[in-house]
Amino acid sequence: MFTRIVPRHIQLAVRNDEELSKLLGDVTIANGGVMPNIHNLLLPKKAGGNTKGADDE
């Protein structure tokens, strides 16, 4: 069985590595897709316990 290196895997590896991202920052990888990014306001709130922090006072 052969394992293929697909453009999506290259895209994810490059964008998640600081040095490679700096080197290949302006490069477009065909069929690489985009990096998933969800704004923090759209994420559900964490249902944590009743912990008292500095902001609660």
Tab-separated table of N, CA and C in Angstrom:
chain	number	residue	atom	x	y	z
A	1	MET	N	0.847	-1.186	0.000
A	1	MET	CA	0.000	0.000	0.000
A	1	MET	C	0.887	1.242	0.000
A	2	PHE	N	0.538	2.190	-0.859
A	2	PHE	CA	1.319	3.404	-0.974
A	2	PHE	C	0.625	4.550	-0.250
A	3	THR	N	1.427	5.415	0.344
A	3	THR	CA	0.905	6.603	0.998
A	3	THR	C	1.301	7.806	0.158
A	4	ARG	N	0.328	8.641	-0.143
A	4	ARG	CA	0.588	9.806	-0.976
A	4	ARG	C	0.701	11.056	-0.125
A	5	ILE	N	1.583	11.937	-0.549
A	5	ILE	CA	1.673	13.260	0.052
A	5	ILE	C	0.805	14.168	-0.804
A	6	VAL	N	-0.318	14.561	-0.268
A	6	VAL	CA	-1.260	15.383	-1.023
A	6	VAL	C	-1.004	16.861	-0.722
A	7	PRO	N	-1.382	17.751	-1.639
A	7	PRO	CA	-1.145	19.184	-1.431
A	7	PRO	C	-1.742	19.720	-0.134
A	8	ARG	N	-2.848	19.163	0.319
A	8	ARG	CA	-3.460	19.619	1.571
A	8	ARG	C	-2.521	19.386	2.744
A	9	HIS	N	-1.836	18.242	2.752
A	9	HIS	CA	-0.910	17.939	3.841
A	9	HIS	C	0.295	18.878	3.808
A	10	ILE	N	0.753	19.211	2.617
A	10	ILE	CA	1.863	20.160	2.494
A	10	ILE	C	1.431	21.529	3.004
A	11	GLN	N	0.237	21.957	2.628
A	11	GLN	CA	-0.296	23.253	3.075
A	11	GLN	C	-0.366	23.312	4.600
A	12	LEU	N	-0.915	22.284	5.222
A	12	LEU	CA	-1.041	22.267	6.683
A	12	LEU	C	0.326	22.264	7.354
A	13	ALA	N	1.265	21.509	6.809
A	13	ALA	CA	2.607	21.442	7.396
A	13	ALA	C	3.317	22.785	7.293
A	14	VAL	N	3.218	23.431	6.138
A	14	VAL	CA	3.901	24.709	5.928
A	14	VAL	C	3.305	25.791	6.810
A	15	ARG	N	1.981	25.881	6.873
A	15	ARG	CA	1.340	26.959	7.636
A	15	ARG	C	1.465	26.769	9.148
A	16	ASN	N	1.659	25.539	9.606
A	16	ASN	CA	1.795	25.296	11.047
A	16	ASN	C	3.239	25.374	11.525
A	17	ASP	N	4.195	25.510	10.608
A	17	ASP	CA	5.601	25.613	10.977
A	17	ASP	C	6.046	27.063	10.799
A	18	GLU	N	6.650	27.621	11.826
A	18	GLU	CA	7.006	29.041	11.803
A	18	GLU	C	8.028	29.358	10.714
A	19	GLU	N	9.089	28.556	10.618
A	19	GLU	CA	10.141	28.836	9.641
A	19	GLU	C	9.661	28.620	8.210
A	20	LEU	N	8.951	27.515	7.975
A	20	LEU	CA	8.439	27.259	6.627
A	20	LEU	C	7.399	28.299	6.230
A	21	SER	N	6.585	28.726	7.180
A	21	SER	CA	5.575	29.733	6.892
A	21	SER	C	6.228	31.060	6.513
A	22	LYS	N	7.332	31.388	7.172
A	22	LYS	CA	8.044	32.616	6.848
A	22	LYS	C	8.691	32.504	5.464
A	23	LEU	N	9.260	31.326	5.157
A	23	LEU	CA	9.927	31.118	3.875
A	23	LEU	C	8.931	31.081	2.721
A	24	LEU	N	7.810	30.399	2.927
A	24	LEU	CA	6.827	30.204	1.860
A	24	LEU	C	5.542	30.983	2.130
A	25	GLY	N	5.659	32.137	2.762
A	25	GLY	CA	4.488	32.909	3.153
A	25	GLY	C	3.641	33.403	2.001
A	26	ASP	N	4.272	33.754	0.882
A	26	ASP	CA	3.537	34.308	-0.255
A	26	ASP	C	3.251	33.272	-1.335
A	27	VAL	N	3.531	32.009	-1.049
A	27	VAL	CA	3.355	30.947	-2.038
A	27	VAL	C	1.929	30.415	-1.980
A	28	THR	N	1.343	30.193	-3.143
A	28	THR	CA	0.030	29.563	-3.231
A	28	THR	C	0.221	28.109	-3.615
A	29	ILE	N	-0.277	27.202	-2.807
A	29	ILE	CA	-0.177	25.775	-3.077
A	29	ILE	C	-1.494	25.341	-3.714
A	30	ALA	N	-1.421	24.869	-4.966
A	30	ALA	CA	-2.622	24.462	-5.688
A	30	ALA	C	-3.286	23.294	-4.971
A	31	ASN	N	-4.595	23.353	-4.831
A	31	ASN	CA	-5.398	22.332	-4.142
A	31	ASN	C	-5.002	22.168	-2.678
A	32	GLY	N	-4.415	23.210	-2.095
A	32	GLY	CA	-4.002	23.137	-0.699
A	32	GLY	C	-5.104	23.523	0.271
A	33	GLY	N	-6.109	24.229	-0.207
A	33	GLY	CA	-7.186	24.664	0.672
A	33	GLY	C	-6.756	25.840	1.528
A	34	VAL	N	-7.526	26.118	2.561
A	34	VAL	CA	-7.229	27.220	3.469
A	34	VAL	C	-7.087	26.671	4.882
A	35	MET	N	-6.438	27.450	5.717
A	35	MET	CA	-6.286	27.053	7.114
A	35	MET	C	-7.595	27.328	7.854
A	36	PRO	N	-8.049	26.372	8.653
A	36	PRO	CA	-9.276	26.608	9.411
A	36	PRO	C	-9.057	27.685	10.469
A	37	ASN	N	-9.984	28.628	10.543
A	37	ASN	CA	-9.873	29.707	11.516
A	37	ASN	C	-11.286	30.106	11.927
A	38	ILE	N	-11.618	29.892	13.186
A	38	ILE	CA	-12.931	30.255	13.711
A	38	ILE	C	-12.727	31.364	14.732
A	39	HIS	N	-13.412	32.484	14.529
A	39	HIS	CA	-13.269	33.618	15.437
A	39	HIS	C	-13.734	33.212	16.833
A	40	ASN	N	-13.028	33.703	17.848
A	40	ASN	CA	-13.321	33.326	19.233
A	40	ASN	C	-14.742	33.685	19.665
A	41	LEU	N	-15.317	34.737	19.097
A	41	LEU	CA	-16.683	35.116	19.466
A	41	LEU	C	-17.706	34.081	19.017
A	42	LEU	N	-17.371	33.312	17.982
A	42	LEU	CA	-18.304	32.322	17.456
A	42	LEU	C	-18.209	30.980	18.170
A	43	LEU	N	-17.151	30.781	18.948
A	43	LEU	CA	-16.980	29.519	19.665
A	43	LEU	C	-17.890	29.486	20.889
A	44	PRO	N	-18.384	28.307	21.254
A	44	PRO	CA	-19.241	28.219	22.447
A	44	PRO	C	-18.440	28.506	23.712
A	45	LYS	N	-19.120	29.081	24.683
A	45	LYS	CA	-18.477	29.365	25.968
A	45	LYS	C	-18.177	28.058	26.682
A	46	LYS	N	-17.051	28.028	27.385
A	46	LYS	CA	-16.707	26.834	28.149
A	46	LYS	C	-17.549	26.795	29.414
A	47	ALA	N	-18.117	25.647	29.703
A	47	ALA	CA	-18.960	25.480	30.882
A	47	ALA	C	-18.076	25.108	32.063
A	48	GLY	N	-17.289	26.055	32.532
A	48	GLY	CA	-16.392	25.808	33.649
A	48	GLY	C	-17.119	25.904	34.969
A	49	GLY	N	-16.411	25.555	36.010
A	49	GLY	CA	-16.997	25.616	37.344
A	49	GLY	C	-17.119	27.048	37.816
A	50	ASN	N	-17.360	27.213	39.075
A	50	ASN	CA	-17.535	28.530	39.655
A	50	ASN	C	-16.198	29.032	40.183
A	51	THR	N	-15.209	29.139	39.303
A	51	THR	CA	-13.883	29.589	39.719
A	51	THR	C	-13.871	31.103	39.770
A	52	LYS	N	-13.274	31.631	40.807
A	52	LYS	CA	-13.222	33.071	40.978
A	52	LYS	C	-11.876	33.567	40.476
A	53	GLY	N	-11.897	34.458	39.490
A	53	GLY	CA	-10.678	35.007	38.930
A	53	GLY	C	-10.544	36.474	39.269
A	54	ALA	N	-9.523	37.105	38.736
A	54	ALA	CA	-9.277	38.517	39.000
A	54	ALA	C	-10.355	39.392	38.361
A	55	ASP	N	-10.968	38.916	37.266
A	55	ASP	CA	-11.978	39.717	36.578
A	55	ASP	C	-13.329	39.676	37.276
A	56	ASP	N	-13.552	38.716	38.177
A	56	ASP	CA	-14.845	38.550	38.823
A	56	ASP	C	-15.077	39.523	39.977
A	57	GLU	N	-14.072	40.192	40.439
A	57	GLU	CA	-14.204	41.047	41.620
A	57	GLU	C	-14.844	42.365	41.325
